[in-house]
Amino acid sequence: NYLEIPKPFKRYQLGTVWRNEKPGPGRFREFLQFDADYVGTKSLQADAELCILLAETLTKCGLDKNEFIIRVSNRKCFFGLLDSLKIFEEEQRNSIVRTVDKFERLGIEGIESLLGKGRKDKSGDFTKGVGLEKKQVYSIVQYIKENTFYDDSREELKGAARFAPLGNWDDLSPLYNEGINELQEIFDLTELSDFKDQIVYAPTLVRGIQYYTGTIFEVNLLFKVKNQKGKEVEFGSIGGGGRYDNLVNRFGNIDVPCTGASFGVDRLVYALIQKKDFQIKIIRPIVICVFDKKRIPEYTKILNKLRELNISSEIYPGEGKLKKQMEYANKIGSPAVVLYGENEIKSGKPTLRNLSSGEEKSIEIKELANEIKKII
């Protein structure tokens, strides 16, 4: 439909995603993900709007502005730096990106080791490094050190972000400058929103996914998250995204610039439940017991009346006598059962049994819903 749909094309989706990774607190192999994408535009207004969308979503979910931050960078800056350092081999560049992406976890010393020969962790395990020359490692490390992790003053972004590899300003790559200019444009736009203090510059953000081509962003929470044992854990980001102008071209040989953002819904909910006291009411269905399958039409009339009034209810779906049906209702946590046997049908008054108190009432069908609402 590429030729028919209006461009730029905006779309969103909520669906199940699977990843082959080690499970942890709020991190699952199967999870829900929310995606929002702009397709068919190079305008940086789209990138800025997605950052604002992420911020608005978090506030709509109940977080205060001081409880999250959206870190923004541009891959052109870092790859421009690598160009200036004469590092052009693709696999090596990607290894460097993956290494710098671990900055928050490993710190500057860990990154310096991994960019060089390698790093030995506390357990004694050795991880082979990228193998860069000392001058190249020094320049990348200085780039990280010289740039503030969170730059509070976007007005000074160009000055704060510019860094001369090996101290020579003439060596700056045009790609680096292109990335800085794009960042300035994005921040000029996000400054106009209600989230100018939440959307910040983070030069060490590089994101390890290879298809990103320019703007990249990541959502981090600013409060501690605990695991099921009550221990504070490194939680990582709950969402992010960026510009991927060349990805669609791989599949269709057409020029389709894109930018997108996503939330890991399970991760977000895991964190939100710890931060906010959500009053979640679990609703279990009222069970209408089956005395005689020939009476299913009468049971169905009751079922329809209850569901019309938004009362979760079901006719017992299994096979068995009343005792088994009562066991089923108790196991699923049903608040009450409706008994509508031969005597009840004759009188036109079903019996409602409260499974918490054991109390039974003979009630006219038209009053059944009102009595159930008193229980649930």
Coordinates of C-alpha atoms in Angstrom, one line a residue:
N1 CA 0.0 0.0 0.0
Y2 CA 3.0 2.3 -0.1
L3 CA 1.9 4.3 -3.1
E4 CA -1.7 4.7 -1.8
I5 CA -1.3 5.7 1.8
P6 CA -0.7 9.4 2.7
K7 CA 2.8 10.3 3.6
P8 CA 4.0 10.9 6.2
F9 CA 2.1 8.0 7.5
K10 CA 1.6 7.6 11.3
R11 CA 0.8 4.3 12.9
Y12 CA 0.7 2.7 16.3
Q13 CA 0.4 -0.9 17.5
L14 CA 0.1 -2.9 20.7
G15 CA 1.3 -6.5 20.4
T16 CA 3.2 -9.4 21.8
V17 CA 7.0 -9.5 21.3
W18 CA 9.5 -12.3 21.9
R19 CA 13.2 -12.0 22.7
N20 CA 15.9 -14.5 23.4
E21 CA 17.3 -12.9 26.5
K22 CA 17.7 -13.8 30.2
P23 CA 14.6 -13.0 32.2
G24 CA 14.8 -10.6 35.2
P25 CA 12.7 -8.1 37.1
G26 CA 10.3 -6.7 34.7
R27 CA 12.2 -8.3 31.8
F28 CA 10.4 -11.2 30.1
R29 CA 11.0 -13.4 27.0
E30 CA 7.4 -12.7 26.0
F31 CA 6.0 -9.3 26.6
L32 CA 3.6 -6.6 25.4
Q33 CA 5.1 -3.8 23.4
F34 CA 3.6 -0.5 22.3
D35 CA 5.0 1.0 19.1
A36 CA 4.4 4.4 17.5
D37 CA 6.1 5.2 14.1
Y38 CA 6.3 7.9 11.5
V39 CA 6.8 6.5 8.0
G40 CA 7.9 8.5 5.0
T41 CA 9.4 11.7 6.5
K42 CA 12.9 13.0 7.3
S43 CA 11.5 15.9 9.3
L44 CA 13.0 16.1 12.8
Q45 CA 9.7 17.4 14.0
A46 CA 8.6 13.7 13.9
D47 CA 11.5 12.7 16.2
A48 CA 10.7 15.5 18.6
E49 CA 7.0 14.6 18.7
L50 CA 7.8 11.0 19.6
C51 CA 10.0 12.1 22.5
I52 CA 7.1 14.2 23.7
L53 CA 4.7 11.3 23.2
L54 CA 6.8 9.1 25.5
A55 CA 6.8 11.8 28.2
E56 CA 3.1 12.4 27.9
T57 CA 2.4 8.7 28.1
L58 CA 4.3 8.4 31.4
T59 CA 2.5 11.3 33.0
K60 CA -0.8 9.9 31.8
C61 CA 0.2 6.7 33.6
G62 CA 0.5 8.6 36.8
L63 CA 4.2 9.4 37.0
D64 CA 5.4 12.8 38.1
K65 CA 7.8 14.7 35.8
N66 CA 10.6 14.3 38.3
E67 CA 10.3 10.5 38.2
F68 CA 11.6 9.9 34.6
I69 CA 13.9 11.3 32.0
I70 CA 14.2 10.9 28.2
R71 CA 17.8 10.8 27.1
V72 CA 18.4 11.9 23.5
S73 CA 21.5 11.6 21.3
N74 CA 22.4 11.2 17.6
R75 CA 24.3 8.2 16.2
K76 CA 25.8 10.5 13.5
C77 CA 27.8 12.2 16.3
F78 CA 29.4 9.0 17.5
F79 CA 30.0 7.6 14.1
G80 CA 31.4 10.9 13.0
L81 CA 33.8 10.6 15.9
L82 CA 34.9 7.2 14.7
D83 CA 35.4 8.6 11.2
S84 CA 37.7 11.2 12.6
L85 CA 39.6 8.5 14.4
K86 CA 40.0 6.5 11.1
I87 CA 37.9 3.6 12.3
F88 CA 35.9 2.5 9.3
E89 CA 35.6 -1.3 9.6
E90 CA 31.9 -2.1 10.1
E91 CA 32.2 -4.9 12.6
Q92 CA 34.7 -3.0 14.7
R93 CA 32.4 0.1 14.7
N94 CA 29.5 -2.0 15.9
S95 CA 31.6 -3.5 18.7
I96 CA 32.6 -0.1 19.9
V97 CA 29.0 1.0 19.9
R98 CA 27.9 -2.0 22.0
T99 CA 30.8 -1.3 24.4
V100 CA 30.0 2.3 24.9
D101 CA 26.3 1.4 25.4
K102 CA 27.4 -0.3 28.6
F103 CA 28.8 2.9 30.1
E104 CA 26.1 3.2 32.8
R105 CA 26.7 -0.3 34.0
L106 CA 30.5 -0.6 33.8
G107 CA 31.6 3.0 34.2
I108 CA 34.5 4.8 32.5
E109 CA 37.2 2.3 33.6
G110 CA 35.2 -0.7 32.3
I111 CA 34.6 1.0 29.0
E112 CA 38.3 1.9 28.6
S113 CA 39.4 -1.7 29.3
L114 CA 36.9 -3.1 26.8
L115 CA 37.9 -0.7 24.1
G116 CA 41.4 -1.9 24.5
K117 CA 42.7 -5.4 25.2
G118 CA 39.8 -6.5 27.4
R119 CA 38.4 -6.5 30.9
K120 CA 38.4 -8.9 33.9
D121 CA 35.4 -8.7 36.1
K122 CA 35.1 -9.4 39.9
S123 CA 34.6 -13.1 39.3
G124 CA 37.8 -13.3 37.4
D125 CA 36.2 -13.9 34.0
F126 CA 38.0 -12.1 31.1
T127 CA 36.1 -10.4 28.3
K128 CA 38.1 -9.8 25.1
G129 CA 38.2 -6.1 24.1
V130 CA 37.7 -4.3 20.8
G131 CA 41.5 -3.9 20.4
L132 CA 41.7 -0.2 19.5
E133 CA 45.0 1.7 19.6
K134 CA 45.8 3.7 22.8
K135 CA 45.2 7.0 21.0
Q136 CA 41.8 5.9 19.7
V137 CA 40.8 4.6 23.2
Y138 CA 41.9 7.9 24.8
S139 CA 39.9 10.0 22.3
I140 CA 36.7 8.0 22.8
V141 CA 37.1 8.0 26.6
Q142 CA 37.8 11.8 26.5
Y143 CA 34.6 12.2 24.4
I144 CA 32.6 10.5 27.2
K145 CA 34.3 12.5 30.0
E146 CA 34.1 15.9 28.3
N147 CA 30.4 15.6 27.6
T148 CA 28.1 15.9 30.5
F149 CA 25.9 12.9 30.9
Y150 CA 22.8 15.0 31.3
D151 CA 23.2 18.5 29.8
D152 CA 20.8 20.8 31.6
S153 CA 21.4 23.7 29.2
R154 CA 20.2 23.0 25.7
E155 CA 21.0 26.6 24.7
E156 CA 24.7 25.6 25.0
L157 CA 24.3 22.2 23.4
K158 CA 26.5 22.9 20.4
G159 CA 29.4 24.2 22.6
A160 CA 29.0 21.4 25.2
A161 CA 28.7 18.6 22.6
R162 CA 31.6 19.5 20.3
F163 CA 34.7 17.6 21.1
A164 CA 38.0 17.6 19.1
P165 CA 39.5 14.1 18.7
L166 CA 43.1 14.1 19.8
G167 CA 42.7 17.9 20.4
N168 CA 42.5 18.8 16.8
W169 CA 39.3 20.6 15.8
D170 CA 40.2 20.3 12.1
D171 CA 39.7 16.5 12.3
L172 CA 36.0 16.8 13.1
S173 CA 34.0 14.7 10.7
P174 CA 31.2 16.4 8.7
L175 CA 28.9 13.6 9.9
Y176 CA 29.6 14.6 13.5
N177 CA 28.6 18.2 12.8
E178 CA 25.5 17.0 11.0
G179 CA 24.4 15.0 14.1
I180 CA 25.0 18.0 16.4
N181 CA 22.9 20.3 14.1
E182 CA 20.0 17.7 14.1
L183 CA 20.1 17.5 17.9
Q184 CA 19.9 21.3 18.1
E185 CA 16.8 21.3 15.9
I186 CA 15.1 18.6 18.0
F187 CA 15.8 20.4 21.3
D188 CA 14.6 23.7 19.8
L189 CA 11.2 21.9 19.3
T190 CA 11.1 20.0 22.6
E191 CA 11.8 23.2 24.4
L192 CA 8.4 24.4 23.3
S193 CA 6.7 21.5 25.1
D194 CA 5.8 20.9 28.7
F195 CA 8.7 18.5 29.0
K196 CA 11.8 20.6 28.2
D197 CA 13.4 19.5 31.5
Q198 CA 12.6 15.8 31.0
I199 CA 14.0 15.5 27.4
V200 CA 17.8 15.9 27.8
Y201 CA 21.0 15.5 25.9
A202 CA 23.0 12.3 26.6
P203 CA 26.0 12.0 24.3
T204 CA 27.0 8.6 25.7
L205 CA 23.7 7.1 24.5
V206 CA 24.5 5.1 21.4
R207 CA 22.0 2.1 21.4
G208 CA 23.3 -1.2 20.2
I209 CA 20.7 -1.9 17.5
Q210 CA 22.5 -1.5 14.2
Y211 CA 19.6 -0.1 12.0
Y212 CA 19.4 3.2 13.8
T213 CA 20.8 6.0 11.5
G214 CA 20.4 9.3 13.4
T215 CA 18.3 10.5 16.4
I216 CA 18.1 8.0 19.2
F217 CA 16.3 8.2 22.6
E218 CA 15.8 6.2 25.7
V219 CA 13.4 6.4 28.6
N220 CA 14.8 5.9 32.1
L221 CA 13.1 6.0 35.5
L222 CA 14.6 8.1 38.3
F223 CA 13.4 5.9 41.2
K224 CA 14.6 2.6 42.5
V225 CA 12.9 -0.6 41.4
K226 CA 12.9 -3.8 43.5
N227 CA 12.8 -7.4 42.6
Q228 CA 10.4 -9.9 44.1
K229 CA 12.8 -10.4 47.1
G230 CA 12.6 -6.6 47.8
K231 CA 16.2 -6.0 46.6
E232 CA 16.9 -2.9 44.5
V233 CA 18.0 -3.9 41.0
E234 CA 19.4 -2.2 37.9
F235 CA 16.2 -1.9 35.9
G236 CA 17.4 -0.2 32.7
S237 CA 15.3 1.6 30.2
I238 CA 11.5 1.0 29.8
G239 CA 11.3 2.4 26.3
G240 CA 13.1 4.2 23.5
G241 CA 13.5 4.4 19.8
G242 CA 15.1 6.4 17.1
R243 CA 15.4 7.1 13.4
Y244 CA 15.8 4.2 11.0
D245 CA 15.9 5.7 7.5
N246 CA 17.4 2.7 5.7
L247 CA 15.6 -0.3 7.2
V248 CA 12.6 -0.4 4.8
N249 CA 14.9 -0.1 1.8
R250 CA 16.4 -3.5 2.7
F251 CA 13.1 -5.1 1.9
G252 CA 11.6 -3.1 -0.9
N253 CA 14.3 -1.1 -2.6
I254 CA 12.4 2.1 -1.9
D255 CA 13.4 5.2 0.0
V256 CA 11.3 5.3 3.1
P257 CA 12.8 7.3 6.0
C258 CA 11.2 6.4 9.3
T259 CA 11.4 7.1 13.0
G260 CA 9.7 5.3 15.8
A261 CA 9.3 4.8 19.6
S262 CA 8.3 1.9 21.8
F263 CA 7.4 1.0 25.4
G264 CA 7.8 -2.3 27.0
V265 CA 4.3 -2.4 28.6
D266 CA 5.2 -5.2 31.1
R267 CA 8.3 -3.4 32.3
L268 CA 6.4 -0.1 32.7
V269 CA 3.6 -1.8 34.7
Y270 CA 6.1 -3.6 36.9
A271 CA 7.7 -0.3 37.8
L272 CA 4.4 1.6 38.1
I273 CA 3.0 -0.9 40.6
Q274 CA 6.0 -0.4 42.9
K275 CA 5.7 3.4 42.7
K276 CA 2.0 4.0 42.8
D277 CA -0.7 2.5 45.0
F278 CA -3.1 1.3 42.3
Q279 CA -6.4 0.1 43.6
I280 CA -6.9 -2.9 41.3
K281 CA -10.1 -4.7 41.7
I282 CA -10.0 -8.3 40.4
I283 CA -13.4 -9.2 39.0
R284 CA -14.5 -12.9 39.1
P285 CA -17.6 -14.1 37.4
I286 CA -20.9 -15.0 39.0
V287 CA -21.5 -18.7 38.3
I288 CA -25.0 -19.8 37.2
C289 CA -25.3 -23.5 38.2
V290 CA -26.7 -26.1 35.8
F291 CA -29.3 -28.4 37.2
D292 CA -30.7 -29.6 33.9
K293 CA -29.1 -29.1 30.5
K294 CA -32.7 -28.8 29.1
R295 CA -33.0 -25.6 31.1
I296 CA -30.1 -23.9 29.4
P297 CA -32.5 -21.4 27.7
E298 CA -33.7 -20.2 31.2
Y299 CA -30.1 -20.0 32.4
T300 CA -29.2 -18.0 29.3
K301 CA -31.9 -15.4 29.9
I302 CA -30.4 -14.8 33.4
L303 CA -26.9 -14.6 31.9
N304 CA -27.9 -12.1 29.3
K305 CA -29.6 -9.8 31.9
L306 CA -26.6 -9.8 34.1
R307 CA -24.1 -9.1 31.3
E308 CA -26.3 -6.3 30.0
L309 CA -25.7 -4.6 33.4
N310 CA -21.9 -5.2 33.1
I311 CA -21.9 -8.0 35.7
S312 CA -19.3 -10.6 34.8
S313 CA -21.1 -14.0 34.8
E314 CA -21.1 -17.4 33.2
I315 CA -23.1 -20.6 33.0
Y316 CA -21.1 -23.4 34.5
P317 CA -19.1 -24.7 31.5
G318 CA -18.2 -28.2 32.8
E319 CA -19.9 -31.4 33.6
G320 CA -20.8 -32.6 37.1
K321 CA -23.3 -32.4 39.9
L322 CA -23.9 -29.4 42.1
K323 CA -21.1 -30.2 44.5
K324 CA -18.5 -30.1 41.7
Q325 CA -20.0 -26.9 40.4
M326 CA -19.7 -25.3 43.8
E327 CA -16.0 -26.4 44.1
Y328 CA -15.4 -24.8 40.7
A329 CA -16.9 -21.5 41.8
N330 CA -14.8 -21.5 45.0
K331 CA -11.6 -22.2 43.1
I332 CA -12.0 -19.4 40.6
G333 CA -12.9 -17.0 43.4
S334 CA -16.5 -16.4 42.3
P335 CA -18.3 -14.1 44.8
A336 CA -21.6 -15.9 44.4
V337 CA -23.6 -18.5 42.5
V338 CA -27.1 -18.5 41.1
L339 CA -29.1 -21.6 41.8
Y340 CA -32.1 -22.0 39.4
G341 CA -33.4 -25.5 39.8
E342 CA -36.9 -26.9 39.4
N343 CA -38.4 -25.3 42.5
E344 CA -36.8 -21.9 41.7
I345 CA -38.1 -22.0 38.1
K346 CA -41.6 -22.8 39.3
S347 CA -41.5 -19.8 41.7
G348 CA -39.7 -17.6 39.2
K349 CA -37.2 -16.7 42.0
P350 CA -33.6 -17.9 41.6
T351 CA -31.5 -18.4 44.8
L352 CA -28.4 -16.3 45.2
R353 CA -25.7 -17.8 47.4
N354 CA -23.0 -15.5 48.8
L355 CA -19.9 -17.7 48.8
S356 CA -18.1 -15.6 51.4
S357 CA -20.8 -15.6 54.0
G358 CA -22.8 -18.7 52.9
E359 CA -26.0 -16.6 53.0
E360 CA -28.8 -17.5 50.6
K361 CA -31.6 -15.3 49.3
S362 CA -34.6 -16.1 47.1
I363 CA -34.8 -13.1 44.7
E364 CA -37.0 -12.2 41.7
I365 CA -35.0 -12.2 38.5
K366 CA -35.5 -8.4 38.0
E367 CA -33.8 -7.7 41.4
L368 CA -31.0 -10.3 41.0
A369 CA -28.5 -7.8 39.5
N370 CA -29.0 -5.3 42.4
E371 CA -28.4 -7.9 45.0
I372 CA -25.3 -9.2 43.2
K373 CA -23.9 -5.6 43.1
K374 CA -24.2 -5.5 46.9
I375 CA -21.8 -8.5 47.1
I376 CA -19.2 -7.6 44.5

